[in-house]
PDB file of C-alpha atoms in Angstrom:
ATOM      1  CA  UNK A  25      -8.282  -4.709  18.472  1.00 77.00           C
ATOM      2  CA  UNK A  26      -5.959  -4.990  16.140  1.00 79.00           C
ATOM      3  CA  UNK A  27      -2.996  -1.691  15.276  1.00 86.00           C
ATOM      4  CA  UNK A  28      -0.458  -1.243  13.378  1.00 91.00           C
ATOM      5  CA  UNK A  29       1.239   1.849  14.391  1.00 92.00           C
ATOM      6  CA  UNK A  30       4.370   3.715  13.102  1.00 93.00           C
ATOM      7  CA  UNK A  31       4.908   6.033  15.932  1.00 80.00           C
ATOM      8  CA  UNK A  32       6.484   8.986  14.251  1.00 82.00           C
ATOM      9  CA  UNK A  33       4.345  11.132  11.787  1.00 86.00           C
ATOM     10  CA  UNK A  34       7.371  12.659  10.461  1.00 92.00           C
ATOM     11  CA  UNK A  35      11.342  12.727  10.777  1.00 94.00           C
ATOM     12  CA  UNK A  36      13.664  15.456   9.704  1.00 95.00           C
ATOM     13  CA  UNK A  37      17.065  14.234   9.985  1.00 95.00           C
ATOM     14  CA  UNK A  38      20.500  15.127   8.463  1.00 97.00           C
ATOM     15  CA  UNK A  39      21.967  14.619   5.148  1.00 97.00           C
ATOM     16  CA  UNK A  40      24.405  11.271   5.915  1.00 97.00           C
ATOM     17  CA  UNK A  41      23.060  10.216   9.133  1.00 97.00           C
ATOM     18  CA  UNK A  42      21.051   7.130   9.689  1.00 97.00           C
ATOM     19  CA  UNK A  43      17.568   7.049   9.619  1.00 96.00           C
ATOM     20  CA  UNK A  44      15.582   4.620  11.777  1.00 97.00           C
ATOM     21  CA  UNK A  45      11.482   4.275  11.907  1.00 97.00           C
ATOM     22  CA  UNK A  46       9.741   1.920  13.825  1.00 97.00           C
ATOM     23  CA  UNK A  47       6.389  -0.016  13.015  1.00 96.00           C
ATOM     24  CA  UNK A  48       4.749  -1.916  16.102  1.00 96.00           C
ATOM     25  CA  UNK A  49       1.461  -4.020  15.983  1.00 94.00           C
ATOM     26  CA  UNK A  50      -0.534  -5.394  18.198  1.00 91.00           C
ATOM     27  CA  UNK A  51      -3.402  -8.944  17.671  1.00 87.00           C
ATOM     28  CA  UNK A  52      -1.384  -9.969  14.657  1.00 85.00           C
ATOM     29  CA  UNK A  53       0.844 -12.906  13.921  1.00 82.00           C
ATOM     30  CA  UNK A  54       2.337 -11.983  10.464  1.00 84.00           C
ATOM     31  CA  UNK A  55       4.091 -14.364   8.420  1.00 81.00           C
ATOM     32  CA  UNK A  56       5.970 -11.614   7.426  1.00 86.00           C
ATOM     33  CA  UNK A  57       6.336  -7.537   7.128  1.00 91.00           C
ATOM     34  CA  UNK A  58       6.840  -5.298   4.472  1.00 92.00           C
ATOM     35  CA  UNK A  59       8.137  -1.387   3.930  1.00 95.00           C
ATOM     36  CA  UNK A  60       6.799   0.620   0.839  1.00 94.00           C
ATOM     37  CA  UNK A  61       7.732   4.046  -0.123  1.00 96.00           C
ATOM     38  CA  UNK A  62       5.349   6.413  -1.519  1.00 95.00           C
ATOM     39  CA  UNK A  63       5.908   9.988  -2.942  1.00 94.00           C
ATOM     40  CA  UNK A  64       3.569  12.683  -3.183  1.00 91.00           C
ATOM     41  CA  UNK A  65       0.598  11.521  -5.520  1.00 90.00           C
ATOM     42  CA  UNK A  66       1.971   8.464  -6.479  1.00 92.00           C
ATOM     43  CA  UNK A  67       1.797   4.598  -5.844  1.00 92.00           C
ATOM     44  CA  UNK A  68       3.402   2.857  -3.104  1.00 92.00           C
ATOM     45  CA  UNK A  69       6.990   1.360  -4.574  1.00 91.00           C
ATOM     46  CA  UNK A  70       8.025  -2.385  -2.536  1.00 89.00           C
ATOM     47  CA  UNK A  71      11.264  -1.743  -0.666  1.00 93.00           C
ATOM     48  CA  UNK A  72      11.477  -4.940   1.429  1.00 93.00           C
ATOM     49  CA  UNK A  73       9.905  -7.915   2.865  1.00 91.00           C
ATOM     50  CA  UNK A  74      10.707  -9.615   6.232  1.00 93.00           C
ATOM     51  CA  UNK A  75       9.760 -13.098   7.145  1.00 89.00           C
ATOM     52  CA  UNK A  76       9.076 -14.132  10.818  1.00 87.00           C
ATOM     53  CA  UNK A  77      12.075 -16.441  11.078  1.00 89.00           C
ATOM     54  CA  UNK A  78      14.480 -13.620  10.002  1.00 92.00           C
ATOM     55  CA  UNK A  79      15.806 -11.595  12.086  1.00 90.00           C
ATOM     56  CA  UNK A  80      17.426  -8.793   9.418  1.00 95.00           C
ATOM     57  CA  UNK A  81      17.405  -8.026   6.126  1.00 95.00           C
ATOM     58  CA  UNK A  82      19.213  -5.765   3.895  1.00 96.00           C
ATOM     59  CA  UNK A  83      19.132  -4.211   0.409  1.00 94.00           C
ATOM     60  CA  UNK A  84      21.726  -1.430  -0.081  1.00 96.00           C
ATOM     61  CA  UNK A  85      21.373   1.313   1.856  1.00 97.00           C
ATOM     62  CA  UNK A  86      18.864  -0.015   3.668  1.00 97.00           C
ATOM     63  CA  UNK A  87      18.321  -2.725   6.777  1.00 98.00           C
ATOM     64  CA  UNK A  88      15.066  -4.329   8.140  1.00 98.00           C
ATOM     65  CA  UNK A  89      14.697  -6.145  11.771  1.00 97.00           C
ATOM     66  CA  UNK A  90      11.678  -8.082  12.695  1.00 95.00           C
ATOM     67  CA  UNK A  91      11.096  -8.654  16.318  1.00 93.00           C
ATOM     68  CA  UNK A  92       8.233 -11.364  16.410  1.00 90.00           C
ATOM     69  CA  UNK A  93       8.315 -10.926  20.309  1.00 92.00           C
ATOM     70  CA  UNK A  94       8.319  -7.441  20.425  1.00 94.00           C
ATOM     71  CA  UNK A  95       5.870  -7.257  17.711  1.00 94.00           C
ATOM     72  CA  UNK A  96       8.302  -4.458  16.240  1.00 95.00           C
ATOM     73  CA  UNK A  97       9.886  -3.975  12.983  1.00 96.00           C
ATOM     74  CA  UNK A  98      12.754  -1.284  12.400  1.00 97.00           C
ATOM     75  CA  UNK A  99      13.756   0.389   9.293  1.00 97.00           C
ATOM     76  CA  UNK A 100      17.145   2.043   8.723  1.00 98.00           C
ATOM     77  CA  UNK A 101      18.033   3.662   6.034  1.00 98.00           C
ATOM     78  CA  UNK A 102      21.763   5.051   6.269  1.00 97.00           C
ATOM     79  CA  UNK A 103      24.202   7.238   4.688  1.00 97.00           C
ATOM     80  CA  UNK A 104      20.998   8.906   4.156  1.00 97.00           C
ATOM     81  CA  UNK A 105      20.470  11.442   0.767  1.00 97.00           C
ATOM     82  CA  UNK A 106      17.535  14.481   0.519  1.00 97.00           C
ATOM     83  CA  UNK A 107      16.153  12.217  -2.713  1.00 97.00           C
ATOM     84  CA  UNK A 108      15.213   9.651   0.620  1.00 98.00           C
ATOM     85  CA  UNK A 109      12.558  12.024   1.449  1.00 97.00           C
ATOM     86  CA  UNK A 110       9.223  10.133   1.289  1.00 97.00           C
ATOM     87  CA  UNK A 111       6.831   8.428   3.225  1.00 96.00           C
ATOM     88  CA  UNK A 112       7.638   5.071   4.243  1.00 97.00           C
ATOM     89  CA  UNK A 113       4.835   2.547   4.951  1.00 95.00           C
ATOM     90  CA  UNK A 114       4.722  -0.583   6.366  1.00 96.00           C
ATOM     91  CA  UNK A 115       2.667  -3.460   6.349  1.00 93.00           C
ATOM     92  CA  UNK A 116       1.852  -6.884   7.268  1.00 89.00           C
ATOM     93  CA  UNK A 117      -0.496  -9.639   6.145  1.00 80.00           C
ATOM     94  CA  UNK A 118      -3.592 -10.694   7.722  1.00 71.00           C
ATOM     95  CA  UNK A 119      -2.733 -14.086   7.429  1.00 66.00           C
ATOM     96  CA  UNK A 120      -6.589 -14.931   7.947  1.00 66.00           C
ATOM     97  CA  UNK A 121      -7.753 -12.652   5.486  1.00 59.00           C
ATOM     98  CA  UNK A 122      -4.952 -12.809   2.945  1.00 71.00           C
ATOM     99  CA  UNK A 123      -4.873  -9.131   2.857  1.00 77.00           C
ATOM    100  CA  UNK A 124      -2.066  -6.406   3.551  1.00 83.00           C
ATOM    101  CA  UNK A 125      -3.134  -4.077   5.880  1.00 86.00           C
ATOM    102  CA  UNK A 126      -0.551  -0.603   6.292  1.00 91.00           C
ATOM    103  CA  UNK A 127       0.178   1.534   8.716  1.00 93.00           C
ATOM    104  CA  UNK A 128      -0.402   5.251   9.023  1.00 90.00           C
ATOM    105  CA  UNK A 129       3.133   5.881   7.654  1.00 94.00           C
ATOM    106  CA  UNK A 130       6.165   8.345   8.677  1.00 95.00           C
ATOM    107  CA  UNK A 131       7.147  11.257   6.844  1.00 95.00           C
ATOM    108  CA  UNK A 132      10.964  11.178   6.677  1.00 96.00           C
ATOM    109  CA  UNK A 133      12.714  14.536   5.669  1.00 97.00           C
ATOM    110  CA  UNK A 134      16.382  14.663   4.797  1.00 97.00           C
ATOM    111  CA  UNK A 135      17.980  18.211   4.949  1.00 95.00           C
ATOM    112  CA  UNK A 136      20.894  19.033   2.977  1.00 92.00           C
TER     113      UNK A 136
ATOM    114  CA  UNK B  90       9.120  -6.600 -14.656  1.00 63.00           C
ATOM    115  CA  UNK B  91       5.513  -6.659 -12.096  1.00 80.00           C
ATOM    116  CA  UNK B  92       4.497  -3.301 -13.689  1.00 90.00           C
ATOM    117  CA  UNK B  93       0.606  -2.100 -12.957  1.00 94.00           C
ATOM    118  CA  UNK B  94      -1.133   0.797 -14.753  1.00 95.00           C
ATOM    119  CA  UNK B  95      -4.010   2.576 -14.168  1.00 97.00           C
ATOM    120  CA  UNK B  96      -6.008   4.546 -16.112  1.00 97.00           C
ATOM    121  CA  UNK B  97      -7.318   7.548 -16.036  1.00 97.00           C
ATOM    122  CA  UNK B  98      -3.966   8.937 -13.499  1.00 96.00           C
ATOM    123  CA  UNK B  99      -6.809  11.945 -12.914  1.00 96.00           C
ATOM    124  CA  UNK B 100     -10.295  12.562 -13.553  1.00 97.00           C
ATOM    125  CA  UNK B 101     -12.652  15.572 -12.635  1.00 97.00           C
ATOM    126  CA  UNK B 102     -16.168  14.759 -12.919  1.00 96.00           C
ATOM    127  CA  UNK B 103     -19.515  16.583 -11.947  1.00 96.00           C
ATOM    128  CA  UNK B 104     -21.777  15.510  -9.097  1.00 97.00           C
ATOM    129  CA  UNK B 105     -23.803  12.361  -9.433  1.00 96.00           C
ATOM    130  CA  UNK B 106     -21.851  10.623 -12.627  1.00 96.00           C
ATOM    131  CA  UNK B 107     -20.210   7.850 -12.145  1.00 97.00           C
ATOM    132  CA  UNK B 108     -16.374   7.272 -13.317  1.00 97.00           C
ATOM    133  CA  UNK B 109     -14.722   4.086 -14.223  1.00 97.00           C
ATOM    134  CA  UNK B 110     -10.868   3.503 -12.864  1.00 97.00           C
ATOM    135  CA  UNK B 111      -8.974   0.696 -14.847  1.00 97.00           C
ATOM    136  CA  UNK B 112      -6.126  -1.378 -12.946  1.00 96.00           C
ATOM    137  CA  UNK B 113      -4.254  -3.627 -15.602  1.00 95.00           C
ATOM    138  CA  UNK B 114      -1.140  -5.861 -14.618  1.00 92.00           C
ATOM    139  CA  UNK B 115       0.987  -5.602 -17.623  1.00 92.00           C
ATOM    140  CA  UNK B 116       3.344  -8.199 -17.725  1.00 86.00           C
ATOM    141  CA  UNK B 117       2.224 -10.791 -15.076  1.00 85.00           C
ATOM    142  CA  UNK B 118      -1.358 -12.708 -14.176  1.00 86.00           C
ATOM    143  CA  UNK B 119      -2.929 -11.292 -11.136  1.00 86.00           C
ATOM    144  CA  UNK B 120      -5.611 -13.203  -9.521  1.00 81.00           C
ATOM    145  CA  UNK B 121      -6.003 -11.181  -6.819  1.00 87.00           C
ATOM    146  CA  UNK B 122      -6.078  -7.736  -7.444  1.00 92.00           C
ATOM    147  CA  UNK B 123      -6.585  -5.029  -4.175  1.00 93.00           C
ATOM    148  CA  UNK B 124      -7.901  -1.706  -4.290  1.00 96.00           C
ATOM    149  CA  UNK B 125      -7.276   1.432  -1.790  1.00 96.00           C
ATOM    150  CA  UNK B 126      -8.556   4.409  -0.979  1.00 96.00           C
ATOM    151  CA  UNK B 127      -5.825   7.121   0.674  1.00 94.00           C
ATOM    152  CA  UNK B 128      -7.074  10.999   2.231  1.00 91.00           C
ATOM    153  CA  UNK B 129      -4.108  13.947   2.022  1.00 85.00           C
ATOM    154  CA  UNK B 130      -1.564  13.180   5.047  1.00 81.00           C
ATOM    155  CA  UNK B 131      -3.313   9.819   5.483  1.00 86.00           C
ATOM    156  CA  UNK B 132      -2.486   5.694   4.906  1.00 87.00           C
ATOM    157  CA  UNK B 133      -3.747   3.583   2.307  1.00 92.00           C
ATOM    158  CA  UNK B 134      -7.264   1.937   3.525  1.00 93.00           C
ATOM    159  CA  UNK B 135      -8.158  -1.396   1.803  1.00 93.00           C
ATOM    160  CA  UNK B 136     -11.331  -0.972   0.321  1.00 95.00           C
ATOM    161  CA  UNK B 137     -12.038  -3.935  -1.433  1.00 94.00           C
ATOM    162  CA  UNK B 138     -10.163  -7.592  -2.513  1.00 91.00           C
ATOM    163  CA  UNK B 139     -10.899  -8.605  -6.171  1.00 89.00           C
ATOM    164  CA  UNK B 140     -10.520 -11.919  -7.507  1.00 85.00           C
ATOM    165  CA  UNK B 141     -10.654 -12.777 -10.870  1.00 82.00           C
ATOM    166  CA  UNK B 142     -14.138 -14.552 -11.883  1.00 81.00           C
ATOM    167  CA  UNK B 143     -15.634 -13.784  -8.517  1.00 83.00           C
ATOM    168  CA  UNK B 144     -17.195 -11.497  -6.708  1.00 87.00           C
ATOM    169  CA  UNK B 145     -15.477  -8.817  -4.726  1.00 91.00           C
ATOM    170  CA  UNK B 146     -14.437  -8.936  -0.900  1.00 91.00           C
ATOM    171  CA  UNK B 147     -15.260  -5.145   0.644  1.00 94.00           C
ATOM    172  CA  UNK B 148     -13.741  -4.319   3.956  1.00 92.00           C
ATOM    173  CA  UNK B 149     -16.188  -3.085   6.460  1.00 92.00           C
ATOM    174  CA  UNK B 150     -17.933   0.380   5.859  1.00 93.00           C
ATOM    175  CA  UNK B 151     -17.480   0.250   1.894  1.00 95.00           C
ATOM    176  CA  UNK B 152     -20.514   0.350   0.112  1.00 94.00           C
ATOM    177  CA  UNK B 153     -20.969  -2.113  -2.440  1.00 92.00           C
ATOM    178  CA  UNK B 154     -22.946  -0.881  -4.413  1.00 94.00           C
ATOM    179  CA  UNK B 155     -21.527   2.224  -4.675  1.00 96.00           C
ATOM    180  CA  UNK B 156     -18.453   0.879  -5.823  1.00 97.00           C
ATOM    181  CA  UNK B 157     -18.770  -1.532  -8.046  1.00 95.00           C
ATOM    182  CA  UNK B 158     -15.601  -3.547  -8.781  1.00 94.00           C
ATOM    183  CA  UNK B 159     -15.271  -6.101 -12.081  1.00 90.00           C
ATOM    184  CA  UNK B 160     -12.162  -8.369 -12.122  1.00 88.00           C
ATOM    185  CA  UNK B 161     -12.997 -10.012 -15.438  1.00 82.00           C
ATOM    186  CA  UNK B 162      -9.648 -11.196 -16.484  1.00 89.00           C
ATOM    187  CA  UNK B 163      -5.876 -11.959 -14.985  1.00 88.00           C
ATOM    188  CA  UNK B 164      -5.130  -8.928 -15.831  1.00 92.00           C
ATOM    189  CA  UNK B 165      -7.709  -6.302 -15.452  1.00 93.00           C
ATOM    190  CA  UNK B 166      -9.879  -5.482 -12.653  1.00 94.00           C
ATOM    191  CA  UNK B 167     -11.932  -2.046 -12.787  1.00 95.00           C
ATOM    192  CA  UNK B 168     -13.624   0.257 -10.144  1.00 97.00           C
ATOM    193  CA  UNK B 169     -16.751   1.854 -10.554  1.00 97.00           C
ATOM    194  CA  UNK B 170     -17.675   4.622  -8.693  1.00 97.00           C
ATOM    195  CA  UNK B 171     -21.275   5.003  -8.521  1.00 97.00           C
ATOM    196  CA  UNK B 172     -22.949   8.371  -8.467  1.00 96.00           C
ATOM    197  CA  UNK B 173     -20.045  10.205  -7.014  1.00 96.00           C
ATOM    198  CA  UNK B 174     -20.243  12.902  -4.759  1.00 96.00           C
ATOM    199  CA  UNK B 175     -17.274  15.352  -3.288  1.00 96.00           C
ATOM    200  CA  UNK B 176     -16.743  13.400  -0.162  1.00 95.00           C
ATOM    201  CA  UNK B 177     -15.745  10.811  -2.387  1.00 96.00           C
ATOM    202  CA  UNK B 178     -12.851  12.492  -3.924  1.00 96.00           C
ATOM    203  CA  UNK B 179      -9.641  10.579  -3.250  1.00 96.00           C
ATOM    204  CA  UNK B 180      -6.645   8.863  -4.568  1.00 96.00           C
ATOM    205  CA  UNK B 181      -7.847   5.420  -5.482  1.00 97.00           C
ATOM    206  CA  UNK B 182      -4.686   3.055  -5.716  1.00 97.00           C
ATOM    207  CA  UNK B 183      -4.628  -0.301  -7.069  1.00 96.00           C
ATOM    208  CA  UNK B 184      -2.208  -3.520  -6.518  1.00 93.00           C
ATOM    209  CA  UNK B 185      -1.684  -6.834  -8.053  1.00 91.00           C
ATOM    210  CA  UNK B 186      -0.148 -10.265  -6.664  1.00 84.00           C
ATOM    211  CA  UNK B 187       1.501 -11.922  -9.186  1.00 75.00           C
ATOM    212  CA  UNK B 188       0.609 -15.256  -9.262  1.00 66.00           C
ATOM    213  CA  UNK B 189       3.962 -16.950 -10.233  1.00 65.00           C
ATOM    214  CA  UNK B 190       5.749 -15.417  -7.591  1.00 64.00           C
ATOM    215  CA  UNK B 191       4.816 -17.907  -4.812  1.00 58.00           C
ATOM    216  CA  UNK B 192       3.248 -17.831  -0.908  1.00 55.00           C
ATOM    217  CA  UNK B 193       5.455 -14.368  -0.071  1.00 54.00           C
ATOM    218  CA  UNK B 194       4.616 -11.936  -2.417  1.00 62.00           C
ATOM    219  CA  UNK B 195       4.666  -7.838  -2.568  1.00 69.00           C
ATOM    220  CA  UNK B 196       1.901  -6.346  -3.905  1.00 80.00           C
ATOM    221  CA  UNK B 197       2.455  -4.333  -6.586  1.00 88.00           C
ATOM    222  CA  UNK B 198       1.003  -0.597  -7.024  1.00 92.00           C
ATOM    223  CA  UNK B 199      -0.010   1.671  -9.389  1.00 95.00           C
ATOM    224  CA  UNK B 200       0.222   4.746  -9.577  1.00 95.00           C
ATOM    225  CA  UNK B 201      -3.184   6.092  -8.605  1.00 96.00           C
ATOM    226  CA  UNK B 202      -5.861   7.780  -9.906  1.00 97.00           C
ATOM    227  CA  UNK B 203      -6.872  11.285  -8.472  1.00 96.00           C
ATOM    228  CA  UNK B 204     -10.730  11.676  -8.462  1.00 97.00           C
ATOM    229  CA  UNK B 205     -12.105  15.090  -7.790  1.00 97.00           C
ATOM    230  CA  UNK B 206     -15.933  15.062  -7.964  1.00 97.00           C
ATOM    231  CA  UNK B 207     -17.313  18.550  -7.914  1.00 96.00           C
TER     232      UNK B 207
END
């Protein structure tokens, strides 16, 4: 069947350290992956999107890698700040369905 | 830019009404437009793909009838639930894919509406 998993419910890590979460997924073939944030009671907000031929991608503070044979994206955020504290989701296109399907999400937590 | 509202952000209604949830993309065409359903401490579940001037696409285990979804234009697509009852309350979330944008697109979300059916 197919899973997308994000192994770690929730992270608590310290103020300036790196941050990494993982997503893994198994029966897909995405065209490419994406990580959303979401804070309590509100919508998802796009972070970034991965294509299958890219390996990393970065926006600031944060980095993406997309392991096609893995079937494993990673998410780093570093230098990281307490206003990083969210959820961060990610997802991937059924490429049959043209729908995004997410995972269950990880609650990161960064302590002062 | 790629902003989507929804409207009511909360709504508290008594057993067996049914409450209308408006998702409008406000400065871009959407003619797909997705809607989610998401439990406390849980992910987003796709309930439904709406497409604008035909009928709706519900994922497995959704009721279509009790949720009635209308994408009559590019830029509004609306969610009715049907005789709701307390198992349905939930944060219903909304998204839009902006047409313009090409084959790799984000979604873009609003910010929810809280439903709490007593």
């Amino acid at each position: 069947s197919q899973k997308i998993e994000q192994n770690s419910e929730a992270l608590n890590i310290q103020e300036g350290k790196t941050a990494t979460l993982t997503c893994n997924y198994t029966n897909y073939s995405p065209a490419y992956l994406q990580w959303y944030r979401q804070d309590p009671g509100r919508g998802p907000v796009f972070l970034l999107l991965i294509r299958e031929n890219e390996k990393e991608k970065r926006k600031e503070r944060l980095k993406v890698t997309f392991d096609t044979t893995l079937k494993q994206s990673l998410f780093h955020i570093t230098a990281s700040q307490p206003a990083d504290s969210a959820t961060y989701l990610c997802a991937l296109e059924d490429s049959s369905a043209s729908k995004i399907i997410f995972g269950s999400g990880t609650r990161l937590s960064i302590r002062p | 830019g790629a902003v989507v509202s929804q409207h009511p952000s909360w709504v508290i209604c008594k057993s067996g009404t049914s409450v209308k949830i408006e998702c409008r993309s406000l400065d871009f065409q959407a003619t797909t437009m997705f809607w989610y359903r998401q439990f406390p401490k849980q992910s987003l579940m796709l309930m439904a793909t709406s497409n604008e001037g035909s009928k709706a696409t519900y994922e497995q285990g959704v009721e279509k009838d009790k949720f009635l979804i209308n994408h009559a234009s590019l830029t509004l697509s609306t969610l009715t639930v049907t005789s709701a009852h307390p198992e349905d309350s939930s944060f219903y979330i909304c998204s839009a894919r902006d047409m313009g944008r090409g084959v790799y697109n984000e979604q873009f979300f609003g910010p929810g509406t809280r439903l709490t059916v007593l």
